Short mmCIF file of C-alpha atoms in Angstrom, two decimals:
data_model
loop_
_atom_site.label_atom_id
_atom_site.label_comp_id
_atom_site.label_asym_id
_atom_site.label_seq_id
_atom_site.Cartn_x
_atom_site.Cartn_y
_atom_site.Cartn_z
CA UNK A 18 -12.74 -29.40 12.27
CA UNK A 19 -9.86 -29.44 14.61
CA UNK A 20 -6.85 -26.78 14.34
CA UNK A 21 -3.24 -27.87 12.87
CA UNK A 22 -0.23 -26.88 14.09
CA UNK A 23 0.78 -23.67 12.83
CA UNK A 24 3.65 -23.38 10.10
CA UNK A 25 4.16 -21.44 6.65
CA UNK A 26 2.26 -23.43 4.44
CA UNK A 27 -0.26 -24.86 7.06
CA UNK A 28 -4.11 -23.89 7.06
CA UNK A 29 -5.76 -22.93 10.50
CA UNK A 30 -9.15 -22.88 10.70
CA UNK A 31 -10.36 -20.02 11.95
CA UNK A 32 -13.78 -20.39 13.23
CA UNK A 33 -15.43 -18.86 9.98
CA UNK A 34 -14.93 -18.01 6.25
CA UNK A 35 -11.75 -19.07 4.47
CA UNK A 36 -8.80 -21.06 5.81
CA UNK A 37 -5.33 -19.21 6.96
CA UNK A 38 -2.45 -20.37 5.21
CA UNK A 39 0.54 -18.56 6.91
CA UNK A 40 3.43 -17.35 5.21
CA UNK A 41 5.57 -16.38 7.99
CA UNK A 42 7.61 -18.45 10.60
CA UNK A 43 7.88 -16.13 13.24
CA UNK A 44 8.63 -12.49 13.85
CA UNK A 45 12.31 -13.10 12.87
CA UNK A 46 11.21 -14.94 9.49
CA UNK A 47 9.20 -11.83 9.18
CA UNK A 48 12.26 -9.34 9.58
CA UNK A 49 14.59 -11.30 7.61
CA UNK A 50 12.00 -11.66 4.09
CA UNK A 51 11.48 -8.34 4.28
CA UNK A 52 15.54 -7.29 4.86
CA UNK A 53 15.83 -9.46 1.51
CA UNK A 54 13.40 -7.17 -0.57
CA UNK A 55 15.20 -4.21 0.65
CA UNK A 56 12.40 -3.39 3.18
CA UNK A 57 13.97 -2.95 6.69
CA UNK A 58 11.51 -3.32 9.20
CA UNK A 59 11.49 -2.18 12.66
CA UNK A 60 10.33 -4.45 15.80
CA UNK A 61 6.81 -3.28 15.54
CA UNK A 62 6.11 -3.48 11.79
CA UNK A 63 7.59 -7.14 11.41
CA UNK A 64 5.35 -8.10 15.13
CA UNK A 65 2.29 -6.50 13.47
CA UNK A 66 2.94 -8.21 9.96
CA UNK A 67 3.28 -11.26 11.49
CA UNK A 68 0.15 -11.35 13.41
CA UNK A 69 -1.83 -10.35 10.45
CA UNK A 70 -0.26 -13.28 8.39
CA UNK A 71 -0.88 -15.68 11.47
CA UNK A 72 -3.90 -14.10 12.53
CA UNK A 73 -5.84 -13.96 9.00
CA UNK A 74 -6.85 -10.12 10.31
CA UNK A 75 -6.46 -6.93 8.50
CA UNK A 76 -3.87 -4.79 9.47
CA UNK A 77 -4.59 -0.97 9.28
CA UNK A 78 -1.43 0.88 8.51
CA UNK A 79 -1.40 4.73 9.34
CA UNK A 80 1.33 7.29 9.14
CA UNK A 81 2.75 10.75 7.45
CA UNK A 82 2.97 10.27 3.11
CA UNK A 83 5.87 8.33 1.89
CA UNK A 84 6.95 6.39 5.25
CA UNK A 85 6.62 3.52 3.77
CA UNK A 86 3.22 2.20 4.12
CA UNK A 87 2.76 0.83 0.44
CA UNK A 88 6.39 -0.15 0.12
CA UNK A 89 5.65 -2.40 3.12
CA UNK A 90 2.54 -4.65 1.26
CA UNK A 91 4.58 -4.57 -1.79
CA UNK A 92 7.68 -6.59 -0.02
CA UNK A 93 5.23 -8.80 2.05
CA UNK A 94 3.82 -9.61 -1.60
CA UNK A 95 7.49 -10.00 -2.75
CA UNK A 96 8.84 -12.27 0.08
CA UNK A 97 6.11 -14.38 0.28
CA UNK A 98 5.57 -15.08 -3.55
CA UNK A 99 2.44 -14.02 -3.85
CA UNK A 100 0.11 -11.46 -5.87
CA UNK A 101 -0.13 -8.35 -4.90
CA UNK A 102 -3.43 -6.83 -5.41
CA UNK A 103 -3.69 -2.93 -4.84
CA UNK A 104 -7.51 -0.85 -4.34
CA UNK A 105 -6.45 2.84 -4.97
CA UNK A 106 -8.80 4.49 -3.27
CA UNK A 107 -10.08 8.45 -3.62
CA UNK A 108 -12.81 10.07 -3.35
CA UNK A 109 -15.99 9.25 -5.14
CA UNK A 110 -14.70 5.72 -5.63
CA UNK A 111 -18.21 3.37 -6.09
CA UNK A 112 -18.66 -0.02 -5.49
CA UNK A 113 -18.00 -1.00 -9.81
CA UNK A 114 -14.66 0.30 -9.15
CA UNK A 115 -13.85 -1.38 -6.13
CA UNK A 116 -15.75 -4.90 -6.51
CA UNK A 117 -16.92 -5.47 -9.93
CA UNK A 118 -18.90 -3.99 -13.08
CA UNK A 119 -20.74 -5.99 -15.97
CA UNK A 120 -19.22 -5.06 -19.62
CA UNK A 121 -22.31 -3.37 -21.19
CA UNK A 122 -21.05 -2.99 -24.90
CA UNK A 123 -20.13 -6.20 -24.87
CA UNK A 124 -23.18 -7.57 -23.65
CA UNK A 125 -25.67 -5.72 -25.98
CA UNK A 126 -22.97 -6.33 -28.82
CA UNK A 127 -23.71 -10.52 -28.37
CA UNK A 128 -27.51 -9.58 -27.52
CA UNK A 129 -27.67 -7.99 -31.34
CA UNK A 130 -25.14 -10.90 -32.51
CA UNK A 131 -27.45 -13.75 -31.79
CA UNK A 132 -31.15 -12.55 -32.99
CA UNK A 133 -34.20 -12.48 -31.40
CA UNK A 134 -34.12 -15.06 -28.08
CA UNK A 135 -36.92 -15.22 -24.96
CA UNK A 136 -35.02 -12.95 -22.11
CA UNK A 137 -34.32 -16.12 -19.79
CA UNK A 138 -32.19 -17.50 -22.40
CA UNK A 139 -30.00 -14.44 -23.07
CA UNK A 140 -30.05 -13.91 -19.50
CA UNK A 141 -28.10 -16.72 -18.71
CA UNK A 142 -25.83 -15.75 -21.81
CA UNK A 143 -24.41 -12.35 -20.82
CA UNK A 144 -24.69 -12.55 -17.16
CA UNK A 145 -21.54 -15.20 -16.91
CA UNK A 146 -17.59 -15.04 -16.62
CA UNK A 147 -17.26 -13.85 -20.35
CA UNK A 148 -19.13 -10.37 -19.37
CA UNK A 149 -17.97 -9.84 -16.11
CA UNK A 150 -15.04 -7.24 -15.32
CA UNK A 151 -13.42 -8.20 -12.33
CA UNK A 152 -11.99 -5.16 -10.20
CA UNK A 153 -9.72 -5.40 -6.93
CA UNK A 154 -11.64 -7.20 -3.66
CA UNK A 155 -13.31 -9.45 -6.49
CA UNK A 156 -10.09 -10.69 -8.01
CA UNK A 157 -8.10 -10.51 -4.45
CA UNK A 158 -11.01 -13.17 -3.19
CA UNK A 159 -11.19 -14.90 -5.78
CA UNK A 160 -8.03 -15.90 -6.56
CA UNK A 161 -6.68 -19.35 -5.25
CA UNK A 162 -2.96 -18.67 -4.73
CA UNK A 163 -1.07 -16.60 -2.18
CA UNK A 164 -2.58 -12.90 -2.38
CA UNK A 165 -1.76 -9.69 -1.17
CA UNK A 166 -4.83 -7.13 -1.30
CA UNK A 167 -3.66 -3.66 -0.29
CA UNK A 168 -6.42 -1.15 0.02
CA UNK A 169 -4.54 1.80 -0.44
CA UNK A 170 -5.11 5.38 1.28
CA UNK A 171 -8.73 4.20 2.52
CA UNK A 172 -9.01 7.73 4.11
CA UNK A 173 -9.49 9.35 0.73
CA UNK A 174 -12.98 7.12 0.29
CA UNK A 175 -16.10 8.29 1.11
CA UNK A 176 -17.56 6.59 4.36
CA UNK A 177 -20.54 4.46 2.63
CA UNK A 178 -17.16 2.78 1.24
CA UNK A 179 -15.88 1.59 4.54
CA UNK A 180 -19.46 -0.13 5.01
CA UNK A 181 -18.90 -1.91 1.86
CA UNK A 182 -15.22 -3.35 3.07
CA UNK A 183 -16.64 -4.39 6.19
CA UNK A 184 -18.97 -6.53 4.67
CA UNK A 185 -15.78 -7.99 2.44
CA UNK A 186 -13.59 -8.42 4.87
CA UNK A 187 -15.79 -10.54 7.59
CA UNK A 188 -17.22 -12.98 4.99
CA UNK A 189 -14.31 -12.37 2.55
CA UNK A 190 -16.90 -13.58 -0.09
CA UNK A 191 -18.78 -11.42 -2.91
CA UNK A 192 -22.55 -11.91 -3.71
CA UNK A 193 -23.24 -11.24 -7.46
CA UNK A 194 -27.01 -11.20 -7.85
CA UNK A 195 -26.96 -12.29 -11.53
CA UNK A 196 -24.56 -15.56 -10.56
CA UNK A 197 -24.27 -15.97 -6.87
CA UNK A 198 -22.01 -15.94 -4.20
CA UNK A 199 -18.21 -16.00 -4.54
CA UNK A 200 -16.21 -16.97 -1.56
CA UNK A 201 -12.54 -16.80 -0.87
CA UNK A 202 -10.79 -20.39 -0.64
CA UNK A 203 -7.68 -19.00 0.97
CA UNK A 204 -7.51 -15.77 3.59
CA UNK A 205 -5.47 -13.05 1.53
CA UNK A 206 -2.71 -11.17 3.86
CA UNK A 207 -5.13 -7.88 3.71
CA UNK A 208 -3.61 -3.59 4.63
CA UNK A 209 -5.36 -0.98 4.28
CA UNK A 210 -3.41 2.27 4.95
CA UNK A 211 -4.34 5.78 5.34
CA UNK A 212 -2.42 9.35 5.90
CA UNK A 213 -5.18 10.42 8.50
CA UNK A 214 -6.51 12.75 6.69
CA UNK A 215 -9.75 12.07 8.34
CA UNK A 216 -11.35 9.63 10.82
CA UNK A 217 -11.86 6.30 9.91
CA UNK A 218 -15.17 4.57 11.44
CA UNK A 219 -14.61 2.78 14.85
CA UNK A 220 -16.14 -0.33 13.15
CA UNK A 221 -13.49 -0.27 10.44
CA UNK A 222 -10.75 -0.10 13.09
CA UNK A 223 -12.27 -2.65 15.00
CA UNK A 224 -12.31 -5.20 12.42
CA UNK A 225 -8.20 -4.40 12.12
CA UNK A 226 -4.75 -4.76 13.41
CA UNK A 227 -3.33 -1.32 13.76
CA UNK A 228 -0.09 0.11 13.14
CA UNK A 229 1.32 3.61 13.21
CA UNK A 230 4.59 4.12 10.84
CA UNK A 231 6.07 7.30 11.44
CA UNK A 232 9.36 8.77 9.76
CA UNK A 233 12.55 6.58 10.81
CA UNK A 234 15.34 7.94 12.76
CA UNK A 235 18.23 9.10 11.71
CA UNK A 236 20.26 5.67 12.08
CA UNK A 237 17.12 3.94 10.68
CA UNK A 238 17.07 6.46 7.63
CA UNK A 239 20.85 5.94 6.93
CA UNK A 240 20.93 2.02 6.94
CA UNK A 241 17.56 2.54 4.61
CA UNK A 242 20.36 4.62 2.21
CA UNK A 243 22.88 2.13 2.76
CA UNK A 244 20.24 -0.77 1.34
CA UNK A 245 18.83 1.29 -1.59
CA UNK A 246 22.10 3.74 -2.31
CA UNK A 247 25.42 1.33 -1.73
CA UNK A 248 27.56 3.74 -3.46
CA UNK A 249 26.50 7.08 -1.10
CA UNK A 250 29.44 7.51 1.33
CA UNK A 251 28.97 7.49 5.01
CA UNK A 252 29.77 11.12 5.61
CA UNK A 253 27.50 11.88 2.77
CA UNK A 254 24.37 10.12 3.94
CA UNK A 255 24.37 11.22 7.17
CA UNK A 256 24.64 14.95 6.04
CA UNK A 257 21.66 14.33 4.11
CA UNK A 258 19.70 12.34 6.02
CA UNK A 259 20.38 15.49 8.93
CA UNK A 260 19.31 18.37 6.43
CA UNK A 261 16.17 15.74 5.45
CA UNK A 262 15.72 15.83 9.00
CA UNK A 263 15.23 19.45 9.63
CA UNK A 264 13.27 19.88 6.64
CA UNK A 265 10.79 17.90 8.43
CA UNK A 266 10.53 19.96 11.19
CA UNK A 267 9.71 23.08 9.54
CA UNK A 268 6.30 24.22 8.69
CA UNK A 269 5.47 23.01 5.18
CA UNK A 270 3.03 21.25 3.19
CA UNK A 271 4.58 18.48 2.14
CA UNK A 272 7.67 16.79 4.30
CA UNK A 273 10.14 14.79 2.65
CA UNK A 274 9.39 11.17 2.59
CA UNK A 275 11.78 8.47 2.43
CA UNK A 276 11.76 7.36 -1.08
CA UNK A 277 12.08 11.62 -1.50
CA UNK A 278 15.60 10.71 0.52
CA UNK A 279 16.59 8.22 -1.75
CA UNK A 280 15.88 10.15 -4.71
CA UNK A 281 18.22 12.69 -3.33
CA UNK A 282 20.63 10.51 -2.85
CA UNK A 283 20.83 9.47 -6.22
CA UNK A 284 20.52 12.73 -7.82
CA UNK A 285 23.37 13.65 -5.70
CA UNK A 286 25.23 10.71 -7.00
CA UNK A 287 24.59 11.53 -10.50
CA UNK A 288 25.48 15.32 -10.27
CA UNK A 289 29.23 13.49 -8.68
CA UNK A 290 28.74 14.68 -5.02
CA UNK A 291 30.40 11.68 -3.64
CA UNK A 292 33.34 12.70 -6.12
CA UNK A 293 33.58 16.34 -5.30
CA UNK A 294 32.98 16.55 -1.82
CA UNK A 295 34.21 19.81 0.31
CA UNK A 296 35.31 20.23 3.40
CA UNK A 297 31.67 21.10 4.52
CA UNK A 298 30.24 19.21 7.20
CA UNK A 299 33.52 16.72 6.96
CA UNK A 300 32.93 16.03 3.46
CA UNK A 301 29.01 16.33 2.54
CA UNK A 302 28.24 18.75 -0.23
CA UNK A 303 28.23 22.69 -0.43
CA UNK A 304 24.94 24.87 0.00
CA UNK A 305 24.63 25.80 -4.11
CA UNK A 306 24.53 21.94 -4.99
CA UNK A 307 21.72 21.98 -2.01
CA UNK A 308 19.97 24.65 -3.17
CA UNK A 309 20.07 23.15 -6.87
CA UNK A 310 18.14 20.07 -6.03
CA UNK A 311 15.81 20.88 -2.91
CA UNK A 312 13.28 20.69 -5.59
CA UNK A 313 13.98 16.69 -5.56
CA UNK A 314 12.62 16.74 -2.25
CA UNK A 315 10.00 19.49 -2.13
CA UNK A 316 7.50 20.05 -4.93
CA UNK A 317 5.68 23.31 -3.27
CA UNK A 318 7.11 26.53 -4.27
CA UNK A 319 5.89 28.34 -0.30
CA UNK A 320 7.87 24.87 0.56
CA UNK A 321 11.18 26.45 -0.96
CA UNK A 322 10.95 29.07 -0.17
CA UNK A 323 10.56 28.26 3.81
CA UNK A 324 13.38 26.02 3.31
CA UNK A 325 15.87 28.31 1.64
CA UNK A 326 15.32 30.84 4.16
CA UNK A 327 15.90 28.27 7.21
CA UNK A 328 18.38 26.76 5.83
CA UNK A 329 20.38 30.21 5.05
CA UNK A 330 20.66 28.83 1.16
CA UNK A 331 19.44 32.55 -0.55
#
């Protein structure tokens, strides 16, 4: 089989397992989708989404809580039209969970139903598509249309799960003992992402594209405002996005993230900052209305408490 010229819409073979059916033009294409889901992606995330489109290869996304990382397979799955499928992952998560699990009542509820039968023919019975409970790589490889699997916060899973993806996400294809082997027509645009709260296995890595998102600048952080806040004034979101930022260099347990920011922003909005602005800062809003609402923004009392005092607030 020879290769085709590459295109959105044209599958590449790729040597083994499913075909590649990209969904991106280029790195521009890639930049421009995601600017129309509100998702404004920096040189490096639209390069690295691009090759994992083109590429058919996982991309591993790592960075701080609420940079962005699930946002980003949620506007891949909304630019390119296709299903997202999302793996929560956590600790103690099994292979039912992640894969797929056989409906037991159900089963022993049609065994009872239809009498007294030799084993082989009930076998055949409840071990089919009728009895069968589908759960996230199962449904992500089986499907035929465009598919976005995100296997989210992988770092909260215990390591005999990262064996288990590895497996999936060579062959993307699914042996089920009782019925055989399912195998993925079309490559889904695969990220897995993780906070770092531990190592994850140098096979695992291996197997992916990697890409570190980190919090965004301060310009960065105002044009996100800009996209997802178009009534915040100018003065007002870059006093904000400022007091964000030194919030995020002080010792806490939690820093704000970036949806956190845009919350702000619109609590802000709805308690008629904009409206009464004071002379503060050239026109941002006064340390009570701060004080007020840090709890939009930080959700650890110590957290507060370290931020009133730094911030002089009380």
């Amino acid at each position: 089989m020879s290769d085709e010229t590459p295109g959105t819409g044209t599958a590449q073979y790729t040597g083994s397992g499913p075909a590649v059916v990209p969904s991106f033009e280029g790195v521009d294409d890639v930049v421009g989708r995601l600017r129309g889901t509100g998702y404004l992606a920096d040189d490096a995330t639209a390069t690295s989404t691009f090759l994992a489109d083109r590429l058919g290869k996982p991309l591993l996304v790592e960075g701080p809580a609420g940079v962005g990382k699930t946002e980003l397979a949620r506007s891949i799955a909304t630019a390119t039209d296709a299903e997202l499928i999302r793996l929560q992952c956590y600790e103690g998560i099994d292979e039912a969970r992640a894969l797929y699990e056989w409906n037991h009542a159900k089963q022993i509820l049609h065994i009872q139903a239809t009498g007294d039968r030799a084993w082989d023919e009930a076998k055949a019975d409840i071990f089919s598509d009728e009895f069968l409970l589908p759960r996230p790589l199962l449904k992500a490889i089986s499907r035929e249309g465009a598919t976005v699997l995100l296997i989210d916060e992988v770092d909260k899973a215990d390591v005999d799960m990262e064996g288990l993806l590895l497996e999936v996400l060579s062959d993307f294809a699914i042996t089920i003992p009782e019925m055989g082997t399912v195998a993925a027509q079309r490559r889904p645009i695969v990220l897995l992402t993780s906070n770092a709260t531990r190592e994850l296995s140098e096979a695992l890595k291996r197997r992916c594209l990697y890409l570190y998102i980190d919090f965004p600048d301060a310009e960065r952080e105002k044009a996100i405002l800009a996209s997802r806040v178009p009534n915040l004034s100018d003065s007002l979101s870059a006093e904000l996005v400022r007091i964000v930022g030194v919030l995020r260099t002080l010792d806490i347990r939690k820093k704000p993230s970036v949806a956190e920011t845009i919350d702000w922003a619109n609590t802000l909005l709805a308690l008629g900052a904009g409206e009464k602005a004071t002379a503060r800062s050239g026109g941002g809003f006064d340390d009570g209305l701060i004080a007020r609402t840090l709890g939009v923004v930080l959700k650890h009392r110590p957290d507060l408490k370290t931020a009133l005092k730094e911030l002089k607030l009380g």
